[in-house]
mmCIF file of C-alpha atoms and ligand atoms in Angstrom:
data_model
loop_
_atom_site.group_PDB
_atom_site.id
_atom_site.type_symbol
_atom_site.label_atom_id
_atom_site.label_comp_id
_atom_site.label_asym_id
_atom_site.label_seq_id
_atom_site.Cartn_x
_atom_site.Cartn_y
_atom_site.Cartn_z
ATOM 1 C CA UNK A 27 -44.285 -74.129 40.139
ATOM 2 C CA UNK A 28 -42.158 -74.404 43.241
ATOM 3 C CA UNK A 29 -39.819 -77.346 43.194
ATOM 4 C CA UNK A 30 -37.859 -78.893 46.039
ATOM 5 C CA UNK A 31 -34.390 -79.970 44.957
ATOM 6 C CA UNK A 32 -34.237 -83.701 45.704
ATOM 7 C CA UNK A 33 -31.307 -84.812 47.868
ATOM 8 C CA UNK A 34 -33.080 -88.017 48.871
ATOM 9 C CA UNK A 35 -31.575 -91.338 47.708
ATOM 10 C CA UNK A 36 -34.106 -91.811 44.954
ATOM 11 C CA UNK A 37 -35.776 -90.532 43.015
ATOM 12 C CA UNK A 38 -32.948 -88.052 42.531
ATOM 13 C CA UNK A 39 -32.930 -84.663 40.856
ATOM 14 C CA UNK A 40 -33.389 -84.798 37.057
ATOM 15 C CA UNK A 41 -31.615 -82.347 34.756
ATOM 16 C CA UNK A 42 -33.482 -80.091 32.317
ATOM 17 C CA UNK A 43 -31.586 -81.745 29.460
ATOM 18 C CA UNK A 44 -32.902 -85.148 30.529
ATOM 19 C CA UNK A 45 -36.462 -83.844 30.835
ATOM 20 C CA UNK A 46 -36.274 -82.329 27.394
ATOM 21 C CA UNK A 47 -35.190 -85.653 25.910
ATOM 22 C CA UNK A 48 -37.905 -87.440 27.935
ATOM 23 C CA UNK A 49 -40.558 -85.364 26.179
ATOM 24 C CA UNK A 50 -39.402 -86.163 22.629
ATOM 25 C CA UNK A 51 -42.469 -86.867 20.425
ATOM 26 C CA UNK A 52 -43.471 -90.548 20.244
ATOM 27 C CA UNK A 53 -42.555 -93.016 17.519
ATOM 28 C CA UNK A 54 -44.000 -96.464 16.842
ATOM 29 C CA UNK A 55 -42.207 -99.122 18.870
ATOM 30 C CA UNK A 56 -42.061 -101.586 15.963
ATOM 31 C CA UNK A 57 -40.838 -99.010 13.479
ATOM 32 C CA UNK A 58 -37.376 -98.174 12.203
ATOM 33 C CA UNK A 59 -37.085 -94.996 14.266
ATOM 34 C CA UNK A 60 -37.422 -96.940 17.495
ATOM 35 C CA UNK A 61 -35.041 -99.651 16.331
ATOM 36 C CA UNK A 62 -32.532 -96.966 15.389
ATOM 37 C CA UNK A 63 -32.866 -95.413 18.851
ATOM 38 C CA UNK A 64 -32.345 -98.698 20.729
ATOM 39 C CA UNK A 65 -29.654 -99.687 18.235
ATOM 40 C CA UNK A 66 -27.798 -96.426 18.862
ATOM 41 C CA UNK A 67 -27.756 -96.796 22.620
ATOM 42 C CA UNK A 68 -27.093 -100.560 22.826
ATOM 43 C CA UNK A 69 -23.299 -100.283 22.313
ATOM 44 C CA UNK A 70 -23.085 -97.596 24.982
ATOM 45 C CA UNK A 71 -25.161 -99.653 27.380
ATOM 46 C CA UNK A 72 -22.898 -102.638 26.723
ATOM 47 C CA UNK A 73 -19.884 -100.464 27.453
ATOM 48 C CA UNK A 74 -21.410 -99.310 30.721
ATOM 49 C CA UNK A 75 -22.436 -102.828 31.776
ATOM 50 C CA UNK A 76 -19.093 -104.098 30.434
ATOM 51 C CA UNK A 77 -20.759 -106.944 28.601
ATOM 52 C CA UNK A 78 -20.725 -108.521 25.147
ATOM 53 C CA UNK A 79 -24.334 -109.546 25.727
ATOM 54 C CA UNK A 80 -27.421 -107.447 25.106
ATOM 55 C CA UNK A 81 -28.764 -104.966 27.616
ATOM 56 C CA UNK A 82 -32.537 -105.152 28.069
ATOM 57 C CA UNK A 83 -34.921 -102.298 28.810
ATOM 58 C CA UNK A 84 -37.925 -103.078 30.978
ATOM 59 C CA UNK A 85 -40.814 -100.699 31.441
ATOM 60 C CA UNK A 86 -41.136 -101.288 35.159
ATOM 61 C CA UNK A 87 -39.428 -100.112 38.254
ATOM 62 C CA UNK A 88 -36.486 -102.209 39.447
ATOM 63 C CA UNK A 89 -38.777 -104.475 41.445
ATOM 64 C CA UNK A 90 -40.262 -105.809 38.243
ATOM 65 C CA UNK A 91 -36.892 -107.172 37.178
ATOM 66 C CA UNK A 92 -36.075 -108.279 40.745
ATOM 67 C CA UNK A 93 -39.263 -110.334 40.896
ATOM 68 C CA UNK A 94 -38.949 -111.417 37.274
ATOM 69 C CA UNK A 95 -35.438 -112.749 37.860
ATOM 70 C CA UNK A 96 -36.756 -115.097 40.544
ATOM 71 C CA UNK A 97 -39.532 -116.268 38.261
ATOM 72 C CA UNK A 98 -37.068 -116.951 35.440
ATOM 73 C CA UNK A 99 -34.386 -118.723 37.438
ATOM 74 C CA UNK A 100 -35.490 -120.419 40.664
ATOM 75 C CA UNK A 101 -36.211 -124.133 40.244
ATOM 76 C CA UNK A 102 -34.870 -125.474 43.520
ATOM 77 C CA UNK A 103 -34.335 -122.852 46.204
ATOM 78 C CA UNK A 104 -33.146 -119.251 46.402
ATOM 79 C CA UNK A 105 -30.787 -117.826 49.004
ATOM 80 C CA UNK A 106 -31.725 -114.180 49.668
ATOM 81 C CA UNK A 107 -28.907 -112.158 51.251
ATOM 82 C CA UNK A 108 -30.498 -109.680 53.668
ATOM 83 C CA UNK A 109 -28.823 -106.578 55.081
ATOM 84 C CA UNK A 110 -31.411 -103.789 54.816
ATOM 85 C CA UNK A 111 -34.896 -102.867 53.634
ATOM 86 C CA UNK A 112 -34.533 -103.694 49.924
ATOM 87 C CA UNK A 113 -32.626 -106.952 50.351
ATOM 88 C CA UNK A 114 -34.963 -108.014 53.185
ATOM 89 C CA UNK A 115 -37.970 -107.447 50.965
ATOM 90 C CA UNK A 116 -36.479 -109.618 48.224
ATOM 91 C CA UNK A 117 -36.868 -112.613 50.579
ATOM 92 C CA UNK A 118 -40.518 -111.691 51.060
ATOM 93 C CA UNK A 119 -40.972 -111.390 47.287
ATOM 94 C CA UNK A 120 -39.437 -114.871 46.790
ATOM 95 C CA UNK A 121 -42.066 -116.299 49.095
ATOM 96 C CA UNK A 122 -44.865 -114.341 47.441
ATOM 97 C CA UNK A 123 -43.759 -115.879 44.128
ATOM 98 C CA UNK A 124 -44.164 -119.301 45.735
ATOM 99 C CA UNK A 125 -40.438 -120.048 45.631
ATOM 100 C CA UNK A 126 -38.538 -122.066 48.207
ATOM 101 C CA UNK A 127 -36.360 -119.465 49.906
ATOM 102 C CA UNK A 128 -33.854 -119.128 52.741
ATOM 103 C CA UNK A 129 -32.388 -115.973 54.192
ATOM 104 C CA UNK A 130 -28.802 -115.087 54.915
ATOM 105 C CA UNK A 131 -29.256 -112.263 57.354
ATOM 106 C CA UNK A 132 -26.884 -109.758 58.928
ATOM 107 C CA UNK A 133 -27.655 -106.745 61.107
ATOM 108 C CA UNK A 134 -28.577 -103.573 59.243
ATOM 109 C CA UNK A 135 -25.385 -101.571 58.845
ATOM 110 C CA UNK A 136 -23.266 -104.674 58.194
ATOM 111 C CA UNK A 137 -22.235 -105.919 54.762
ATOM 112 C CA UNK A 138 -22.776 -109.352 53.239
ATOM 113 C CA UNK A 139 -19.393 -111.092 53.129
ATOM 114 C CA UNK A 140 -18.240 -113.912 50.841
ATOM 115 C CA UNK A 141 -17.468 -116.388 53.640
ATOM 116 C CA UNK A 142 -21.111 -116.274 54.806
ATOM 117 C CA UNK A 143 -22.356 -117.027 51.308
ATOM 118 C CA UNK A 144 -19.775 -119.758 50.784
ATOM 119 C CA UNK A 145 -20.932 -121.552 53.911
ATOM 120 C CA UNK A 146 -24.563 -121.497 52.787
ATOM 121 C CA UNK A 147 -23.957 -122.451 49.159
ATOM 122 C CA UNK A 148 -21.733 -125.352 50.260
ATOM 123 C CA UNK A 149 -24.900 -127.116 51.470
ATOM 124 C CA UNK A 150 -25.847 -127.590 47.820
ATOM 125 C CA UNK A 151 -29.458 -126.600 48.488
ATOM 126 C CA UNK A 152 -29.551 -123.506 46.292
ATOM 127 C CA UNK A 153 -29.741 -122.753 42.592
ATOM 128 C CA UNK A 154 -30.149 -118.946 42.900
ATOM 129 C CA UNK A 155 -28.587 -116.225 45.047
ATOM 130 C CA UNK A 156 -29.851 -112.647 45.369
ATOM 131 C CA UNK A 157 -27.623 -109.807 46.456
ATOM 132 C CA UNK A 158 -28.257 -106.097 46.773
ATOM 133 C CA UNK A 159 -24.874 -104.555 46.020
ATOM 134 C CA UNK A 160 -25.573 -101.172 47.565
ATOM 135 C CA UNK A 161 -28.213 -101.269 50.313
ATOM 136 C CA UNK A 162 -29.804 -97.872 49.847
ATOM 137 C CA UNK A 163 -31.597 -98.066 53.214
ATOM 138 C CA UNK A 164 -28.389 -98.452 55.250
ATOM 139 C CA UNK A 165 -25.767 -96.900 52.956
ATOM 140 C CA UNK A 166 -23.762 -100.137 52.967
ATOM 141 C CA UNK A 167 -21.925 -101.404 49.899
ATOM 142 C CA UNK A 168 -21.115 -105.121 50.047
ATOM 143 C CA UNK A 169 -17.898 -106.354 48.389
ATOM 144 C CA UNK A 170 -19.305 -107.501 45.047
ATOM 145 C CA UNK A 171 -15.979 -108.518 43.481
ATOM 146 C CA UNK A 172 -15.140 -110.909 46.316
ATOM 147 C CA UNK A 173 -18.664 -112.299 46.383
ATOM 148 C CA UNK A 174 -18.735 -112.794 42.611
ATOM 149 C CA UNK A 175 -15.498 -114.771 42.775
ATOM 150 C CA UNK A 176 -17.521 -117.532 44.486
ATOM 151 C CA UNK A 177 -19.373 -118.041 41.222
ATOM 152 C CA UNK A 178 -16.598 -120.247 39.820
ATOM 153 C CA UNK A 179 -17.006 -122.581 42.815
ATOM 154 C CA UNK A 180 -20.803 -122.734 42.361
ATOM 155 C CA UNK A 181 -21.418 -122.430 38.613
ATOM 156 C CA UNK A 182 -24.913 -123.916 38.892
ATOM 157 C CA UNK A 183 -26.044 -121.136 41.253
ATOM 158 C CA UNK A 184 -27.439 -118.098 39.432
ATOM 159 C CA UNK A 185 -26.101 -114.878 40.984
ATOM 160 C CA UNK A 186 -28.692 -112.083 40.691
ATOM 161 C CA UNK A 187 -27.289 -108.688 41.643
ATOM 162 C CA UNK A 188 -29.276 -105.495 42.256
ATOM 163 C CA UNK A 189 -27.169 -102.412 41.521
ATOM 164 C CA UNK A 190 -30.024 -99.899 41.605
ATOM 165 C CA UNK A 191 -28.042 -97.352 43.640
ATOM 166 C CA UNK A 192 -24.501 -98.302 42.595
ATOM 167 C CA UNK A 193 -24.679 -98.672 38.817
ATOM 168 C CA UNK A 194 -22.356 -96.102 37.197
ATOM 169 C CA UNK A 195 -21.273 -95.016 40.709
ATOM 170 C CA UNK A 196 -18.564 -97.671 40.864
ATOM 171 C CA UNK A 197 -17.169 -100.084 38.266
ATOM 172 C CA UNK A 198 -19.407 -103.169 37.886
ATOM 173 C CA UNK A 199 -17.977 -105.195 34.995
ATOM 174 C CA UNK A 200 -20.670 -107.796 34.281
ATOM 175 C CA UNK A 201 -18.756 -110.200 32.032
ATOM 176 C CA UNK A 202 -15.601 -110.353 34.099
ATOM 177 C CA UNK A 203 -17.510 -110.674 37.376
ATOM 178 C CA UNK A 204 -19.129 -113.765 35.854
ATOM 179 C CA UNK A 205 -22.483 -113.135 37.527
ATOM 180 C CA UNK A 206 -25.823 -114.032 35.935
ATOM 181 C CA UNK A 207 -28.151 -111.056 36.275
ATOM 182 C CA UNK A 208 -27.158 -107.418 36.719
ATOM 183 C CA UNK A 209 -30.088 -105.083 37.133
ATOM 184 C CA UNK A 210 -30.592 -101.422 37.829
ATOM 185 C CA UNK A 211 -33.366 -98.848 37.850
ATOM 186 C CA UNK A 212 -33.661 -95.429 36.277
ATOM 187 C CA UNK A 213 -34.382 -93.030 39.152
ATOM 188 C CA UNK A 214 -31.352 -93.460 41.362
ATOM 189 C CA UNK A 215 -27.731 -93.519 40.226
ATOM 190 C CA UNK A 216 -28.707 -92.889 36.592
ATOM 191 C CA UNK A 217 -30.695 -89.750 37.450
ATOM 192 C CA UNK A 218 -33.563 -90.525 35.069
ATOM 193 C CA UNK A 219 -37.281 -90.340 35.837
ATOM 194 C CA UNK A 220 -38.630 -93.429 37.656
ATOM 195 C CA UNK A 221 -40.177 -96.260 35.640
ATOM 196 C CA UNK A 222 -37.434 -97.983 33.651
ATOM 197 C CA UNK A 223 -35.459 -101.093 34.571
ATOM 198 C CA UNK A 224 -32.188 -101.931 32.821
ATOM 199 C CA UNK A 225 -30.618 -105.381 32.981
ATOM 200 C CA UNK A 226 -28.420 -107.945 31.347
ATOM 201 C CA UNK A 227 -28.204 -111.697 31.868
ATOM 202 C CA UNK A 228 -25.637 -114.438 31.280
ATOM 203 C CA UNK A 229 -25.960 -117.206 28.674
ATOM 204 C CA UNK A 230 -26.406 -119.658 31.543
ATOM 205 C CA UNK A 231 -29.298 -117.595 32.867
ATOM 206 C CA UNK A 232 -30.969 -117.622 29.434
ATOM 207 C CA UNK A 233 -30.532 -121.385 29.279
ATOM 208 C CA UNK A 234 -31.959 -121.840 32.769
ATOM 209 C CA UNK A 235 -34.915 -119.560 31.977
ATOM 210 C CA UNK A 236 -35.742 -121.567 28.856
ATOM 211 C CA UNK A 237 -36.312 -124.623 31.066
ATOM 212 C CA UNK A 238 -38.608 -122.849 33.545
ATOM 213 C CA UNK A 239 -42.250 -123.260 32.540
ATOM 214 C CA UNK A 240 -43.974 -120.717 34.741
ATOM 215 C CA UNK A 241 -41.665 -117.774 34.117
ATOM 216 C CA UNK A 242 -44.559 -115.699 32.849
ATOM 217 C CA UNK A 243 -44.476 -113.259 29.953
ATOM 218 C CA UNK A 244 -43.801 -109.678 31.019
ATOM 219 C CA UNK A 245 -40.335 -110.361 32.440
ATOM 220 C CA UNK A 246 -39.475 -113.451 30.384
ATOM 221 C CA UNK A 247 -35.705 -113.332 29.764
ATOM 222 C CA UNK A 248 -36.111 -115.297 26.513
ATOM 223 C CA UNK A 249 -38.584 -112.720 25.175
ATOM 224 C CA UNK A 250 -36.220 -109.877 26.110
ATOM 225 C CA UNK A 251 -33.286 -111.579 24.370
ATOM 226 C CA UNK A 252 -35.250 -112.381 21.219
ATOM 227 C CA UNK A 253 -36.575 -108.820 20.953
ATOM 228 C CA UNK A 254 -33.345 -107.034 21.934
ATOM 229 C CA UNK A 255 -31.578 -108.901 19.132
ATOM 230 C CA UNK A 256 -33.905 -106.925 16.792
ATOM 231 C CA UNK A 257 -33.541 -103.684 18.804
ATOM 232 C CA UNK A 258 -37.005 -104.054 20.266
ATOM 233 C CA UNK A 259 -38.675 -104.774 23.572
ATOM 234 C CA UNK A 260 -41.294 -107.525 24.180
ATOM 235 C CA UNK A 261 -44.150 -105.071 24.816
ATOM 236 C CA UNK A 262 -44.612 -101.346 24.180
ATOM 237 C CA UNK A 263 -41.919 -99.623 26.232
ATOM 238 C CA UNK A 264 -41.891 -96.209 27.832
ATOM 239 C CA UNK A 265 -40.312 -94.577 24.796
ATOM 240 C CA UNK A 266 -39.759 -91.259 26.573
ATOM 241 C CA UNK A 267 -37.500 -93.050 29.050
ATOM 242 C CA UNK A 268 -35.380 -94.423 26.253
ATOM 243 C CA UNK A 269 -34.855 -90.974 24.751
ATOM 244 C CA UNK A 270 -33.954 -89.731 28.231
ATOM 245 C CA UNK A 271 -31.535 -92.641 28.602
ATOM 246 C CA UNK A 272 -29.874 -91.746 25.308
ATOM 247 C CA UNK A 273 -29.380 -88.213 26.590
ATOM 248 C CA UNK A 274 -27.996 -89.495 29.913
ATOM 249 C CA UNK A 275 -25.568 -91.827 28.130
ATOM 250 C CA UNK A 276 -24.285 -88.797 26.212
ATOM 251 C CA UNK A 277 -23.661 -87.057 29.547
ATOM 252 C CA UNK A 278 -21.943 -90.103 31.054
ATOM 253 C CA UNK A 279 -19.540 -90.653 28.167
ATOM 254 C CA UNK A 280 -18.888 -86.946 27.823
ATOM 255 C CA UNK A 281 -17.851 -86.791 31.472
ATOM 256 C CA UNK A 282 -15.935 -90.047 31.148
ATOM 257 C CA UNK A 283 -16.906 -93.111 33.143
ATOM 258 C CA UNK A 284 -13.760 -93.036 35.305
ATOM 259 C CA UNK A 285 -14.420 -89.374 36.078
ATOM 260 C CA UNK A 286 -17.972 -90.282 37.042
ATOM 261 C CA UNK A 287 -16.742 -92.956 39.491
ATOM 262 C CA UNK A 288 -14.152 -90.530 40.901
ATOM 263 C CA UNK A 289 -16.754 -87.778 41.279
ATOM 264 C CA UNK A 290 -19.052 -90.062 43.273
ATOM 265 C CA UNK A 291 -16.143 -91.193 45.481
ATOM 266 C CA UNK A 292 -15.112 -87.586 46.155
ATOM 267 C CA UNK A 293 -18.661 -86.390 46.888
ATOM 268 C CA UNK A 294 -19.342 -89.308 49.248
ATOM 269 C CA UNK A 295 -16.085 -88.547 51.080
ATOM 270 C CA UNK A 296 -17.114 -84.888 51.373
ATOM 271 C CA UNK A 297 -20.394 -86.027 52.928
ATOM 272 C CA UNK A 298 -18.611 -88.286 55.443
ATOM 273 C CA UNK A 299 -16.325 -85.358 56.313
ATOM 274 C CA UNK A 300 -19.341 -83.081 56.797
ATOM 275 C CA UNK A 301 -20.858 -85.675 59.185
ATOM 276 C CA UNK A 302 -17.608 -85.948 61.168
ATOM 277 C CA UNK A 303 -17.279 -82.142 61.389
ATOM 278 C CA UNK A 304 -20.758 -82.039 62.896
ATOM 279 C CA UNK A 305 -20.096 -84.796 65.471
ATOM 280 C CA UNK A 306 -22.203 -87.376 63.698
ATOM 281 C CA UNK A 307 -21.138 -90.995 63.290
ATOM 282 C CA UNK A 308 -21.923 -93.156 60.267
ATOM 283 C CA UNK A 309 -24.390 -96.037 60.254
ATOM 284 C CA UNK A 310 -22.444 -98.451 57.996
ATOM 285 C CA UNK A 311 -19.707 -100.655 59.369
ATOM 286 C CA UNK A 312 -16.339 -99.032 58.701
ATOM 287 C CA UNK A 313 -14.921 -99.865 55.291
ATOM 288 C CA UNK A 314 -18.310 -100.585 53.680
ATOM 289 C CA UNK A 315 -19.661 -97.044 53.280
ATOM 290 C CA UNK A 316 -21.470 -96.420 50.017
ATOM 291 C CA UNK A 317 -20.165 -93.962 47.426
ATOM 292 C CA UNK A 318 -23.726 -93.118 46.334
ATOM 293 C CA UNK A 319 -25.237 -91.922 49.598
ATOM 294 C CA UNK A 320 -24.290 -91.512 53.228
ATOM 295 C CA UNK A 321 -26.386 -92.961 56.038
ATOM 296 C CA UNK A 322 -25.739 -90.927 59.188
ATOM 297 C CA UNK A 323 -26.513 -91.976 62.769
ATOM 298 C CA UNK A 324 -28.779 -89.859 64.870
ATOM 299 C CA UNK A 325 -27.411 -91.064 68.186
ATOM 300 C CA UNK A 326 -28.355 -94.612 67.253
ATOM 301 C CA UNK A 327 -24.847 -95.822 67.888
ATOM 302 C CA UNK A 328 -22.504 -94.827 70.687
ATOM 303 C CA UNK A 329 -20.882 -91.435 70.476
ATOM 304 C CA UNK A 330 -23.173 -89.774 67.969
ATOM 305 C CA UNK A 331 -24.914 -86.455 68.225
ATOM 306 C CA UNK A 332 -28.703 -86.544 68.659
ATOM 307 C CA UNK A 333 -31.013 -84.150 66.813
ATOM 308 C CA UNK A 334 -34.677 -83.840 65.871
ATOM 309 C CA UNK A 335 -34.452 -85.247 62.333
ATOM 310 C CA UNK A 336 -38.040 -84.383 61.402
ATOM 311 C CA UNK A 337 -37.458 -80.776 62.455
ATOM 312 C CA UNK A 338 -34.221 -80.615 60.469
ATOM 313 C CA UNK A 339 -36.064 -81.955 57.418
ATOM 314 C CA UNK A 340 -38.639 -79.193 57.797
ATOM 315 C CA UNK A 341 -36.014 -76.450 58.068
ATOM 316 C CA UNK A 342 -34.103 -77.798 55.080
ATOM 317 C CA UNK A 343 -37.358 -77.931 53.113
ATOM 318 C CA UNK A 344 -37.903 -74.226 53.829
ATOM 319 C CA UNK A 345 -34.589 -73.667 52.039
ATOM 320 C CA UNK A 346 -35.837 -75.539 48.946
ATOM 321 C CA UNK A 347 -34.228 -78.933 49.562
ATOM 322 C CA UNK A 348 -35.810 -82.311 50.240
ATOM 323 C CA UNK A 349 -33.681 -84.516 52.506
ATOM 324 C CA UNK A 350 -34.311 -88.001 53.820
ATOM 325 C CA UNK A 351 -35.183 -88.850 57.410
ATOM 326 C CA UNK A 352 -34.174 -92.503 57.497
ATOM 327 C CA UNK A 353 -35.763 -95.618 55.974
ATOM 328 C CA UNK A 354 -37.960 -98.281 57.523
ATOM 329 C CA UNK A 355 -36.999 -99.408 60.991
ATOM 330 C CA UNK A 356 -34.113 -96.905 61.211
ATOM 331 C CA UNK A 357 -36.274 -93.885 60.340
ATOM 332 C CA UNK A 358 -35.405 -91.059 62.736
ATOM 333 C CA UNK A 359 -32.467 -93.041 64.143
ATOM 334 C CA UNK A 360 -30.611 -92.209 60.929
ATOM 335 C CA UNK A 361 -30.880 -89.813 58.011
ATOM 336 C CA UNK A 362 -29.408 -90.104 54.541
ATOM 337 C CA UNK A 363 -27.773 -87.631 52.185
ATOM 338 C CA UNK A 364 -27.573 -88.608 48.525
ATOM 339 C CA UNK A 365 -24.776 -87.652 46.150
ATOM 340 C CA UNK A 366 -26.031 -89.852 43.301
ATOM 341 C CA UNK A 367 -26.554 -88.776 39.729
ATOM 342 C CA UNK A 368 -25.657 -85.253 38.634
ATOM 343 C CA UNK A 369 -24.430 -83.841 41.958
ATOM 344 C CA UNK A 370 -21.265 -81.778 41.955
ATOM 345 C CA UNK A 371 -18.916 -80.313 44.542
ATOM 346 C CA UNK A 372 -20.899 -77.099 44.230
ATOM 347 C CA UNK A 373 -24.333 -78.640 44.797
ATOM 348 C CA UNK A 374 -23.053 -80.735 47.723
ATOM 349 C CA UNK A 375 -21.403 -77.715 49.318
ATOM 350 C CA UNK A 376 -24.683 -75.847 48.984
ATOM 351 C CA UNK A 377 -26.450 -78.734 50.749
ATOM 352 C CA UNK A 378 -23.863 -78.707 53.566
ATOM 353 C CA UNK A 379 -24.186 -74.955 53.948
ATOM 354 C CA UNK A 380 -27.973 -75.216 54.235
ATOM 355 C CA UNK A 381 -27.637 -78.101 56.715
ATOM 356 C CA UNK A 382 -25.131 -76.127 58.815
ATOM 357 C CA UNK A 383 -27.478 -73.175 59.015
ATOM 358 C CA UNK A 384 -30.474 -75.353 59.836
ATOM 359 C CA UNK A 385 -28.586 -77.301 62.521
ATOM 360 C CA UNK A 386 -27.927 -74.007 64.313
ATOM 361 C CA UNK A 387 -31.666 -73.368 64.463
ATOM 362 C CA UNK A 388 -32.550 -76.735 66.064
HETATM 363 C C1 PLP B 12 -34.914 -98.123 45.185
HETATM 364 C C2 PLP B 12 -34.337 -99.488 45.218
HETATM 365 C C3 PLP B 12 -35.046 -100.597 44.754
HETATM 366 C C4 PLP B 12 -36.471 -100.522 44.291
HETATM 367 O O1 PLP B 12 -36.611 -99.738 43.205
HETATM 368 P P1 PLP B 12 -38.064 -99.448 42.575
HETATM 369 O O2 PLP B 12 -37.697 -98.547 41.480
HETATM 370 O O3 PLP B 12 -38.887 -98.803 43.632
HETATM 371 O O4 PLP B 12 -38.599 -100.746 42.144
HETATM 372 C C5 PLP B 12 -34.425 -101.816 44.779
HETATM 373 N N1 PLP B 12 -33.186 -101.955 45.234
HETATM 374 C C6 PLP B 12 -32.469 -100.915 45.683
HETATM 375 C C7 PLP B 12 -31.088 -101.138 46.165
HETATM 376 C C8 PLP B 12 -33.024 -99.653 45.690
HETATM 377 O O5 PLP B 12 -32.312 -98.615 46.140
#
């Protein structure tokens, strides 16, 4: 079977080792074997999330937990920070859940900054804030540490943070940040097959959830806590994913978490250098470029080279690689190169070599 190597920002390429673990024969999800599996990986998950609390496993894509977090925590009004396709959609999802919601909106390509949030929260209208740490559509990473430091000023506001494309790419220490929900998905930075959400919540978030009547069942934080305490999940999980996760955690701790962060930083810098060498400019505002993927302008901003992105995608595909052609309203005006997951200097250099050759043919 012919396979295109995925260099799109999710789902990303999955290793053979991960696939092998994913296809481990099933066990009963209420039996000791499953509890042993979850029990084995819990300490490693806690180390990665940097939390004393329990890490929950949700059989859903990240959106399940993103929507579920709103349903568990919003009583008054949510402030949705919007700076790209995923964060913009979160505002829409708030409304679809029937929640009172306001948007804090910046232009795509710009980050969310603490002063903007401070000004909004100072009105006292909000009890929940949503933030996408790394906007995968624009390649912008907002300054999470600075934003999280607002939490001490607004302890009653629940800070929900999506780290789908930044988790394990950069250090995100849940307990010391003091935020309330940290969530990620399987198919991006963790390089697992799509379909698993991973998250942890603060004690305050569990307390808030327990007072919300219509939080539903499937994503009920209280159910996740109660079950995780017994190394179980509320409903039957995707067990294959959890074996794959165990295998991936082995990889991560074998490499060393600091080495993993450094590798992503180096590979993202290589990608920015490749763009500069080829007369392309970057879409993100300077200083906020993601370490997980690079969003490159196709003449959308002054000074950049202009190419036929769709044609480039086709040529790159002929060489066995799937690349991205821009997301949502910046499709064609940008394209994105991912260095998330298992990429190495060697695989990135191969991508650049293929791109160089294909650019000559445009
Ligand atoms: C991909 C992505 C999501 C959505 O993930 P699904 O797995 O499709 O639910 C949410 N947030 C960010 C930042 C993403 O990159």
